[in-house]
Short mmCIF file of C-alpha atoms in Angstrom, two decimals:
data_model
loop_
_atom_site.label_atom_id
_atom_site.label_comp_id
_atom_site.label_asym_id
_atom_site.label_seq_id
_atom_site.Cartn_x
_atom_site.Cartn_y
_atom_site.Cartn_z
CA UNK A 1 -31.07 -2.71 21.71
CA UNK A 2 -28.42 -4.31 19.93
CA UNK A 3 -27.15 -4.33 16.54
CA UNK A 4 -25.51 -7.73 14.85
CA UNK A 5 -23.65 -5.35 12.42
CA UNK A 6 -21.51 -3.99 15.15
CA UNK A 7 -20.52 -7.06 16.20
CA UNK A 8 -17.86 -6.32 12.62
CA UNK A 9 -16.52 -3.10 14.00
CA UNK A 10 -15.62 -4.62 17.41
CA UNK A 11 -13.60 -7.74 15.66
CA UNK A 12 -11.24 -4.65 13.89
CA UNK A 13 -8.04 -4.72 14.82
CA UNK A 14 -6.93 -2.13 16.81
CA UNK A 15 -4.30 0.47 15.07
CA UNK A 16 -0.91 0.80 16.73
CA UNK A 17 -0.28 3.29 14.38
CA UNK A 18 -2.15 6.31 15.90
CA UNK A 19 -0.44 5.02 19.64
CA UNK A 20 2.98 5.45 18.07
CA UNK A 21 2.25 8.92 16.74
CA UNK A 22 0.30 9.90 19.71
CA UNK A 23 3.79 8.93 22.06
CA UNK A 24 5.66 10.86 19.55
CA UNK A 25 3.96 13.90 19.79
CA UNK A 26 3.54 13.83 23.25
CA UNK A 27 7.57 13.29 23.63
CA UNK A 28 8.33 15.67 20.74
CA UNK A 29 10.11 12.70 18.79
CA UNK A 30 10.76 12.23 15.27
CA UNK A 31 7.99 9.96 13.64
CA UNK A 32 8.93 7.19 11.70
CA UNK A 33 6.37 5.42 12.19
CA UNK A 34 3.32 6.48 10.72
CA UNK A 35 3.50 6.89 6.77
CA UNK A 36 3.78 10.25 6.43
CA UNK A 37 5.74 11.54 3.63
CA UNK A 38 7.03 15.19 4.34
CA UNK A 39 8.32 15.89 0.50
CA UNK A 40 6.96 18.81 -1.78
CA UNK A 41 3.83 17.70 -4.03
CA UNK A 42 5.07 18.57 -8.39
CA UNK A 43 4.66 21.23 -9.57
CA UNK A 44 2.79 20.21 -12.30
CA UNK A 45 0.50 18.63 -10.72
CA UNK A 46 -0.29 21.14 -7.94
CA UNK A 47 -0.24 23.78 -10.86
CA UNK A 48 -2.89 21.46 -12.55
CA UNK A 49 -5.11 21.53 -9.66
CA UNK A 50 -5.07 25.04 -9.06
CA UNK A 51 -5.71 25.96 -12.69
CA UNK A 52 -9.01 23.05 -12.87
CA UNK A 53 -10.13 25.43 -9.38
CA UNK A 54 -9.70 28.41 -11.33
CA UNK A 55 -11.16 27.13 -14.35
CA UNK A 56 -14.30 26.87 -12.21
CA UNK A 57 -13.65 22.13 -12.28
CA UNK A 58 -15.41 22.13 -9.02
CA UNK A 59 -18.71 20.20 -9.28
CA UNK A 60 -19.73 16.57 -9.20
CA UNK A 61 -17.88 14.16 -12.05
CA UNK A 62 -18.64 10.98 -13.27
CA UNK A 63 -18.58 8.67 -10.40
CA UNK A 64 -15.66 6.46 -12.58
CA UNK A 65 -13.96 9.90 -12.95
CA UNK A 66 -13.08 13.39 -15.67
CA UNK A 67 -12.46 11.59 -19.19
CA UNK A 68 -9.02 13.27 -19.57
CA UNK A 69 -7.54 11.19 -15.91
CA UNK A 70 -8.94 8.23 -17.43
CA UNK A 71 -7.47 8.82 -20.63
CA UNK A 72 -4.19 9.89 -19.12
CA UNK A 73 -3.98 6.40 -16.93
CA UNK A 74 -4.95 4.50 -19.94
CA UNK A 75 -1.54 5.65 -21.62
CA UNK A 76 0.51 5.11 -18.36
CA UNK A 77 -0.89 1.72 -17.92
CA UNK A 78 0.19 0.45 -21.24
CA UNK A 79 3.18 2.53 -21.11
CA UNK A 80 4.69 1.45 -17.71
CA UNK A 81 2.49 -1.86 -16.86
CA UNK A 82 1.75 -3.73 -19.86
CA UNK A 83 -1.46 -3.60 -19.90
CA UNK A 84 -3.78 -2.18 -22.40
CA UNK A 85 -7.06 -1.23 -21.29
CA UNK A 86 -10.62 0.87 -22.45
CA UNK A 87 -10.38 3.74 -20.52
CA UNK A 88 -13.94 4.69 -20.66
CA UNK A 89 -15.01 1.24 -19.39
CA UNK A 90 -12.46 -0.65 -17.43
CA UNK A 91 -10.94 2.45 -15.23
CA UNK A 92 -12.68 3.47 -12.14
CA UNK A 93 -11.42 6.66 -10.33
CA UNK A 94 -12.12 6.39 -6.60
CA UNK A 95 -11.27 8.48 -3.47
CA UNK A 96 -8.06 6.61 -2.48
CA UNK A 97 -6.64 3.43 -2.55
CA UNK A 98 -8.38 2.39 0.23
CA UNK A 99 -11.69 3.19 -1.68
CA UNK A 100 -10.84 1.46 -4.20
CA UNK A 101 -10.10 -1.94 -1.95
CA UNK A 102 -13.60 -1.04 -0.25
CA UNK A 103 -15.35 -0.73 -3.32
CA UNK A 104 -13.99 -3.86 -4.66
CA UNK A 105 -14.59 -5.76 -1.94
CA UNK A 106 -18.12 -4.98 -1.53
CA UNK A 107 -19.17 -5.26 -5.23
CA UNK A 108 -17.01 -8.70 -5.95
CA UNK A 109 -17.51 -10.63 -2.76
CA UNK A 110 -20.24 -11.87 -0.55
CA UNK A 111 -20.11 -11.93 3.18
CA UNK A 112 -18.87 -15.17 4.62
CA UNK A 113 -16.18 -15.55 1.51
CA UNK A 114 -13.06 -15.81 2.49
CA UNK A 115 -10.05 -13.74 1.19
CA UNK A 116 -6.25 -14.66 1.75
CA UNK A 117 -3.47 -12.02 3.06
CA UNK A 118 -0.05 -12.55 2.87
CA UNK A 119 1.28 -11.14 5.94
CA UNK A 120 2.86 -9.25 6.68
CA UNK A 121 0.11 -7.24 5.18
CA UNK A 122 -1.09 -3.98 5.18
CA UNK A 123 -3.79 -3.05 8.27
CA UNK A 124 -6.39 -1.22 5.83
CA UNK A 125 -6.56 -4.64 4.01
CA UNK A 126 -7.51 -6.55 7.22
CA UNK A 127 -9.74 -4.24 8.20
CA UNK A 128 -12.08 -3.38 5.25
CA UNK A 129 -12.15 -7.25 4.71
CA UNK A 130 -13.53 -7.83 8.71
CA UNK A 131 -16.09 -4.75 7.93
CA UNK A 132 -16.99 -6.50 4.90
CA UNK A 133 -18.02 -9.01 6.39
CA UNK A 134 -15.55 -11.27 5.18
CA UNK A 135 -13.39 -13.81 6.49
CA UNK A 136 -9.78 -13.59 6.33
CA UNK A 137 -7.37 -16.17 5.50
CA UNK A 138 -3.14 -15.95 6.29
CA UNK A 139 -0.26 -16.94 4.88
CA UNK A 140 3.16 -16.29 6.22
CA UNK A 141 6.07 -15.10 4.04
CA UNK A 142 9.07 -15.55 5.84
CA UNK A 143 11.66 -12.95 6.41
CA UNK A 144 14.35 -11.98 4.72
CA UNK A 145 12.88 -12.60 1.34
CA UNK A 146 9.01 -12.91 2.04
CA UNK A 147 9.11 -15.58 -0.63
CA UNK A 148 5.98 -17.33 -2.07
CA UNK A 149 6.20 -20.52 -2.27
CA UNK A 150 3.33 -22.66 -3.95
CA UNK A 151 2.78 -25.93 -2.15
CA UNK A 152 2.36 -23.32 1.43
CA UNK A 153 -0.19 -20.94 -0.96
CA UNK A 154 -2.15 -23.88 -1.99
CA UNK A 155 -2.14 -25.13 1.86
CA UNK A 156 -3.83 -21.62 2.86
CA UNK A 157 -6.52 -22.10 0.76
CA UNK A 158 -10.16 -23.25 2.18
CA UNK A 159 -13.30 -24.11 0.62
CA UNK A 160 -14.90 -20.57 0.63
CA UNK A 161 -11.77 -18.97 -0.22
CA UNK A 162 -13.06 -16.17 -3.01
CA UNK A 163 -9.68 -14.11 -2.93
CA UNK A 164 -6.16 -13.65 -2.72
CA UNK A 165 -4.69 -10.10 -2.12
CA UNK A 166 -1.45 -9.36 -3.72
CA UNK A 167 0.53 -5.84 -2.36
CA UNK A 168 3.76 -5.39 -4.59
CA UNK A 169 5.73 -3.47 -4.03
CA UNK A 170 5.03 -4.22 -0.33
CA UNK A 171 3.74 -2.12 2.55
CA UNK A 172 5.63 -2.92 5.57
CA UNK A 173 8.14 -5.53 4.23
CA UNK A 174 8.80 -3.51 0.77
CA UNK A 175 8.89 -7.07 -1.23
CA UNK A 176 8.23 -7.43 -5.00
CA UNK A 177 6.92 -10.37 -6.17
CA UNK A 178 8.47 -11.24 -9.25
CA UNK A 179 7.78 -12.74 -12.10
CA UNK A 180 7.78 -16.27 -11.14
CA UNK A 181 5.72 -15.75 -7.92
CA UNK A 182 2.88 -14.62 -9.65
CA UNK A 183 3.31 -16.94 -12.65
CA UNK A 184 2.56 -19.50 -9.27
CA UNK A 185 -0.26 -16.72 -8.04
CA UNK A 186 -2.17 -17.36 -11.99
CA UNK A 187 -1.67 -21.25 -11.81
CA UNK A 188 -3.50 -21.36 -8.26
CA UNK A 189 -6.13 -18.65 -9.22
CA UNK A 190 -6.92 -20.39 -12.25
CA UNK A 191 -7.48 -23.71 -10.61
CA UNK A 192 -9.67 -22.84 -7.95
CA UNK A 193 -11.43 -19.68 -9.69
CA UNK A 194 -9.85 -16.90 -8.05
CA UNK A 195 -10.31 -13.17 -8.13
CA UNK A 196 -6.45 -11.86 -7.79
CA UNK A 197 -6.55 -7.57 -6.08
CA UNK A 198 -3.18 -6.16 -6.62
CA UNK A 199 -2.35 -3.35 -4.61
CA UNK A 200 -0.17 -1.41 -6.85
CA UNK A 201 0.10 1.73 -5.02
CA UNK A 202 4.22 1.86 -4.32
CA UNK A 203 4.42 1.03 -8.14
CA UNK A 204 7.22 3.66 -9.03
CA UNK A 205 9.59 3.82 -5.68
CA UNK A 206 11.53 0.40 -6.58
CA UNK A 207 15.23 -0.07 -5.66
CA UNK A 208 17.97 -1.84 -7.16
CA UNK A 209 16.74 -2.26 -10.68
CA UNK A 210 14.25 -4.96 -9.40
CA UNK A 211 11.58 -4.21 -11.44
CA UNK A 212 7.61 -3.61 -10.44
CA UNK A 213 5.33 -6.68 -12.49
CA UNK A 214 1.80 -5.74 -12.45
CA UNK A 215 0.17 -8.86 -11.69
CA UNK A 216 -2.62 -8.24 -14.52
CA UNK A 217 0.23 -8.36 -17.02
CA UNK A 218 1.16 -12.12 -16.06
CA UNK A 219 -0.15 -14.96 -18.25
CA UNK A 220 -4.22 -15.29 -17.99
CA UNK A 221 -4.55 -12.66 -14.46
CA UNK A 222 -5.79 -9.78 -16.70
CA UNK A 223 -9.13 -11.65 -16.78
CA UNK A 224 -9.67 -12.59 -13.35
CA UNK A 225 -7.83 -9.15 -11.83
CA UNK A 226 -8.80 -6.00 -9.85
CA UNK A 227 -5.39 -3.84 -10.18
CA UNK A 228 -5.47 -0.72 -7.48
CA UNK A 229 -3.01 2.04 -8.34
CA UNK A 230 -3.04 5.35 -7.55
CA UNK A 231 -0.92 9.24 -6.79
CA UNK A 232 -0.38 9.45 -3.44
CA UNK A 233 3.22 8.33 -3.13
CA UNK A 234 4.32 8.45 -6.34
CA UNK A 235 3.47 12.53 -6.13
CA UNK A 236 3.56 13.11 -2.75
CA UNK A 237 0.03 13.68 -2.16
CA UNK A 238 -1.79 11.22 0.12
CA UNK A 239 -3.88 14.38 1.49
CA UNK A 240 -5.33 14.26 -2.09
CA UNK A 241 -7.21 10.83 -1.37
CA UNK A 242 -7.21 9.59 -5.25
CA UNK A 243 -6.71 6.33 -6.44
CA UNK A 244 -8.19 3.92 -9.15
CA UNK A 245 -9.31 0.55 -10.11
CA UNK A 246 -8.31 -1.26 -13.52
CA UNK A 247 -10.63 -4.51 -14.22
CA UNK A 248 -12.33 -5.47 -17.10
CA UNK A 249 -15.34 -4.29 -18.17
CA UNK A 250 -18.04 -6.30 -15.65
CA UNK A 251 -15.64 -6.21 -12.83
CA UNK A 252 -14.70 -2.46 -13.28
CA UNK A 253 -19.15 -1.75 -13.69
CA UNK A 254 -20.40 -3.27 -10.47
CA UNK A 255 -17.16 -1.82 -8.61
CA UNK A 256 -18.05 1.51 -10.07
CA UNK A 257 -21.85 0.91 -8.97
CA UNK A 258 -20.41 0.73 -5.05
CA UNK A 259 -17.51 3.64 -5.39
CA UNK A 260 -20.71 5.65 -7.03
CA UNK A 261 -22.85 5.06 -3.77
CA UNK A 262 -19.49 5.44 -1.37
CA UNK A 263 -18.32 8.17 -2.87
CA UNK A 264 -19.93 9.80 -5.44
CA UNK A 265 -16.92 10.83 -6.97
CA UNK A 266 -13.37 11.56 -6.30
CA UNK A 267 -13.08 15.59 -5.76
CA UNK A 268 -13.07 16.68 -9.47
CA UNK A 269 -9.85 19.53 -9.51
CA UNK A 270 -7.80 16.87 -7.82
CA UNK A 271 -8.27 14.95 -10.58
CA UNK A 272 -7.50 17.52 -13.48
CA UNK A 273 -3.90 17.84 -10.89
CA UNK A 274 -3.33 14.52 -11.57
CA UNK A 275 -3.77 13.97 -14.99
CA UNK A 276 -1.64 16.87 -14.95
CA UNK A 277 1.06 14.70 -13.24
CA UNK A 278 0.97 11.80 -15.67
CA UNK A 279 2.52 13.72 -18.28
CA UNK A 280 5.67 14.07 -16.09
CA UNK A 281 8.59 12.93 -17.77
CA UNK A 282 10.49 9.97 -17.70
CA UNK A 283 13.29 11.09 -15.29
CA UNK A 284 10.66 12.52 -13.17
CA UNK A 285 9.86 8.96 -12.29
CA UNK A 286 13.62 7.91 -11.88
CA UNK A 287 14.85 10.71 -10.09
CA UNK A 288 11.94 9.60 -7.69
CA UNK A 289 13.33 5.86 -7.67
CA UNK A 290 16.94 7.40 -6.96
CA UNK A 291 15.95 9.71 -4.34
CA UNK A 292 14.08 6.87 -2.17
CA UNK A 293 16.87 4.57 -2.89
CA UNK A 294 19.12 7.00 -0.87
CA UNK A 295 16.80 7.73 1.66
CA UNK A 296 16.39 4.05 1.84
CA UNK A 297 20.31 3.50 2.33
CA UNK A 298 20.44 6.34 4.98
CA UNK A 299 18.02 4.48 7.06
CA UNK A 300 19.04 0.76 6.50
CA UNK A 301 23.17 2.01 7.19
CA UNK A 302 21.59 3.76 10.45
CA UNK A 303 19.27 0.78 11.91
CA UNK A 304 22.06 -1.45 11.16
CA UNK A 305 24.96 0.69 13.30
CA UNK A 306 22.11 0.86 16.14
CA UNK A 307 21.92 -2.82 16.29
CA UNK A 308 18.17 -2.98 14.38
CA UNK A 309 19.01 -5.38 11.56
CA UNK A 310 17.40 -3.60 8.89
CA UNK A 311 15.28 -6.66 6.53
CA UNK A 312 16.41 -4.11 3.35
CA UNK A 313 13.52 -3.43 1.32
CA UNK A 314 12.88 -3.74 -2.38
CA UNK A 315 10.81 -0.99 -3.08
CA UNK A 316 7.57 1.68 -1.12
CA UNK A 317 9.37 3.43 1.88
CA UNK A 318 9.09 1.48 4.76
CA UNK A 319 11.82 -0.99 6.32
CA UNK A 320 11.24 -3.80 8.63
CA UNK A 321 13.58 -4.08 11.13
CA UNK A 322 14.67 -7.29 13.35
CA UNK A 323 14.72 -6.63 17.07
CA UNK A 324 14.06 -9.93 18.38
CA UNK A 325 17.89 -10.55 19.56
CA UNK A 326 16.97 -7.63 22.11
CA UNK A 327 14.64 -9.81 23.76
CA UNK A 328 11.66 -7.84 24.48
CA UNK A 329 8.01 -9.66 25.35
CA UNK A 330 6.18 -7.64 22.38
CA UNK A 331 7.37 -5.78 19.40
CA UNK A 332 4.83 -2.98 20.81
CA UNK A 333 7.00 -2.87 23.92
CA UNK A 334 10.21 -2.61 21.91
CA UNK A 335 8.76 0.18 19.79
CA UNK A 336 8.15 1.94 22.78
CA UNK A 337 11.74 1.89 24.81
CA UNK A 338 13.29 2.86 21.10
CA UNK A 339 11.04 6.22 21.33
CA UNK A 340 11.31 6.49 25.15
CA UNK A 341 15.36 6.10 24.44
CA UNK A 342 15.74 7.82 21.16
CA UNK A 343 12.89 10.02 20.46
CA UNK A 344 12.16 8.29 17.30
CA UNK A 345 9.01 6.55 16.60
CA UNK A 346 8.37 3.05 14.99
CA UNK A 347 5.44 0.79 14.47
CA UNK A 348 5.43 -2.74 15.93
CA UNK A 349 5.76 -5.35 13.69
CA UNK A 350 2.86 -7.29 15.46
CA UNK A 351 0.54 -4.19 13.68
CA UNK A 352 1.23 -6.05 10.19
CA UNK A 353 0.86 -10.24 11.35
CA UNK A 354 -2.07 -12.11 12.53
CA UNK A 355 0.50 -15.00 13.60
CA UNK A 356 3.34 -14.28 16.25
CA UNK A 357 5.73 -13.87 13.83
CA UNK A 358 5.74 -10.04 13.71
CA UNK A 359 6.83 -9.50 17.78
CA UNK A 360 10.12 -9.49 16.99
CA UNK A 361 9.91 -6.88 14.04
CA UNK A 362 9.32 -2.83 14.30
CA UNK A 363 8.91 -0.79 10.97
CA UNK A 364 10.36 2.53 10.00
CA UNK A 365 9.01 4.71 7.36
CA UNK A 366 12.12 6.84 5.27
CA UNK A 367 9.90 9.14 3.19
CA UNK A 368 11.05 12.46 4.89
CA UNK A 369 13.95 14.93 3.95
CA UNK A 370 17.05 13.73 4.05
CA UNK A 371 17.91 15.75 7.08
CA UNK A 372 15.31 14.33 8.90
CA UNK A 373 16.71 10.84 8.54
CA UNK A 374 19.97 11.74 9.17
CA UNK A 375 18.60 13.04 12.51
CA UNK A 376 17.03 9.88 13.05
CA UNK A 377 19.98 8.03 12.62
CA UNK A 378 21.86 9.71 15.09
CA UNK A 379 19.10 8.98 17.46
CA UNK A 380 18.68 5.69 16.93
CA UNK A 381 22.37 5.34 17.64
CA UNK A 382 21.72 6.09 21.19
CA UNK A 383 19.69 2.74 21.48
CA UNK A 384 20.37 0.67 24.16
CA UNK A 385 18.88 -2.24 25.62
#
C-alpha cells in the first residue's frame, strides 16, 4: 500500500539541528547551537499565568484567543509597530509561531503555489511549505549585509509564485530589512499580486539602534500582509508555544478557520501570562535590547579571536560565522571538529541554504548567561585547524 501524501514528508529536509545537540550531549559540550535560551521567564508574566491557573483559566478559549491578549496586542501593535488593527477580528492567537506559519499557509495557499525564501532562511519555513504541499522558490542574500536587491527579487519570481516570506529581524543571519528593502518588497508584491508573511518573532532583541520595520507598516503591505509575532524570545518562554497572526479581517478568518481545526486553541492560562507581559514597561524592553547586545559582543569578540569571522548580526540571537578560509568539504564537517576540539556546539550553515552558499558558514546561538558565553569563548579559543 502506498500513500502519495508521504511522498511530502520524505522531500523534508533533514534537521542538523537535533545532530548537533545530540553530539553535544553525548560529549558533554556547551550548546550553541540549537536555540535554546537559558534566561529566567518575567515575573509578571509567569505571575500572570499562575494566577489565570489559580483563578480556575483552564478550559478551551476562543480558537483566535482570551479577549484581554487580543486586546493587549492590539495596543502593542500600534504602540511599537505602527499598525492599528481590530483586535476582535484581525488577531489570531495560535500555538506558536510556527502555528501560525502553518495555519497561514494552509488557509492562503493552494498546493502547487509557489512561495519564495530568502535564504538563508529559517528550516521551519522550508519545511511547513514542502508539507504544504507547496513549492519553494530561493533567493540568495549575500553575506555580509544579506541585502535585497530588486532586479535579483524580481528574477526569483515564477509564474505560480503566490508568496514571498519576509523574517526580520533574521533567524540565522540576524538581518533587518529596512525601510527601503521592503519599500522594494511592496512595489514587487503589488505588481504581481503577492501575499507578503513577515516573521516578526525577534521583533524586540535589535542592536545598534537599527530599528525593527514591520513590513505591514510600509506603504500599501497592510492589505496584502500576514504579520507573525509572538512571546517566546522576547519573554523567554519558547516552552510556552504562543504566537499570533495580524491580517485583515478575511485573511485573519480563514487562517483562524485552520489554527481552529490545528489547534483548537492556544492553552488558555498561558495566554492570561502573556497579556500579563505586555504591560511590561518600556525599559523592560530596552534592558532586553541591551542585555543581548552584550551577549552579542561577547560572542562576536570571541569567534573573531578564534579565527571564526563572526558576520555581526543586527538583531534575534544567533551569529553566522565564516569558516570557509579553514577549508573544510562541508560546513556540517566543520561544525563537527569545532565540538570535537572545543566542546562547543554549532549548526552548519548548509542547515539554513538550499544553494551551496551556506558550506562555508556555522551559526552560534548567544541567548545563555553571560557566564556561559564567556565559557564558550574560552573554548572556542582552543580551535585549531
Amino acid at each position: 500500500m502506498t500513500f502519495p501524501a508521504a511522498n511530502r514528508i520524505a522531500n523534508l529536509k533533514p534537521s542538523d539541528i537535533r545532530l548537533m545537540t545530540r553530539e553535544c550531549e553525548r560529549v558533554g559540550g556547551i550548546n550553541l547551537g540549537q536555540g535554546l535560551g537559558d534566561l529566567p521567564a518575567p515575573a509578571l508574566v509567569r505571575d500572570g499565568a499562575i494566577k489565570a491557573i489559580q483563578d480556575g483559566l483552564n478550559t478551551y478559549t476562543a480558537s483566535e484567543g482570551v479577549p484581554p491578549l487580543r486586546q493587549a496586542i492590539a495596543a502593542k501593535l500600534k504602540r511599537d509597530n505602527g499598525l492599528d488593527v481590530d483586535p476582535d477580528s484581525q488577531i489570531v492567537i495560535s500555538g506558536g509561531t510556527t502555528g501560525a506559519f502553518a495555519a497561514t499557509l494552509t488557509a492562503l495557499l493552494n498546493p502547487g503555489d509557489g512561495i519564495l525564501l530568502m535564504e538563508p532562511y529559517y528550516g521551519y519555513h522550508l519545511n511547513t511549505i514542502l508539507l504544504n504541499g507547496l513549492e519553494p522558490q530561493f533567493l540568495t542574500l549575500a553575506p555580509p549585509t544579506f541585502a535585497l536587491d530588486e532586479t535579483a527579487l524580481r528574477a526569483a519570481l515564477k509564474p505560480n509564485t503566490r508568496a514571498i516570506v519576509v523574517c526580520t529581524p533574521s533567524n540565522p543571519s540576524g538581518k533587518l530589512f529596512s525601510a527601503a528593502e521592503l519599500a522594494i518588497i511592496e512595489r514587487v508584491a503589488e505588481q504581481h499580486n503577492l501575499l507578503v508573511i513577515s516573521d516578526e518573532i525577534y521583533e524586540y532583541i535589535t542592536y545598534d539602534g537599527v530599528p525593527h520595520i514591520s513590513p505591514a507598516s510600509v506603504g500599501n503591505l497592510a492589505k496584502r500582509t500576514v504579520s507573525i509575532m509572538g512571546f517566546s524570545k522576547t519573554f523567554s518562554i519558547t516552552g510556552w508555544r504562543l504566537g499570533y497572526a495580524v491580517a485583515e479581517p478575511a485573511l485573519a478568518q480563514a487562517i483562524n478557520l485552520v489554527n481552529d481545526l490545528l489547534y483548537v486553541c492556544a492553552p488558555s492560562p498561558l495566554q492570561y501570562g502573556a497579556a500579563a507581559g505586555l504591560q511590561a514597561p518600556p525599559d523592560y524592553f530596552q534592558q532586553l535590547r541591551t542585555q543581548y547586545q552584550r551577549k552579542r559582543d561577547i560572542i562576536c569578540a570571541g569567534l573573531h579571536a578564534a579565527g571564526l569571522t563572526p558576520l555581526v548580526p543586527q538583531g534575534a540571537y544567533y551569529v553566522l560565522a565564516d569558516i570557509g578560509h579553514f577549508g573544510y568539504p562541508t560546513a556540517k564537517a566543520a561544525a563537527l571538529a569545532i565540538l570535537s576540539q572545543t566542546g562547543v556546539a554549532s549548526i552548519p550553515g548548509s542547515s539554513f541554504y538550499q544553494s551551496s552558499a551556506g558550506e562555508g558558514l556555522v551559526r552560534f546561538c548567544f541567548a545563555k548567561d553571560d557566564a556561559t558565553l564567556h565559557e564558550a569563548v574560552k573554548r572556542l579559543s582552543k580551535f585549531r585547524v
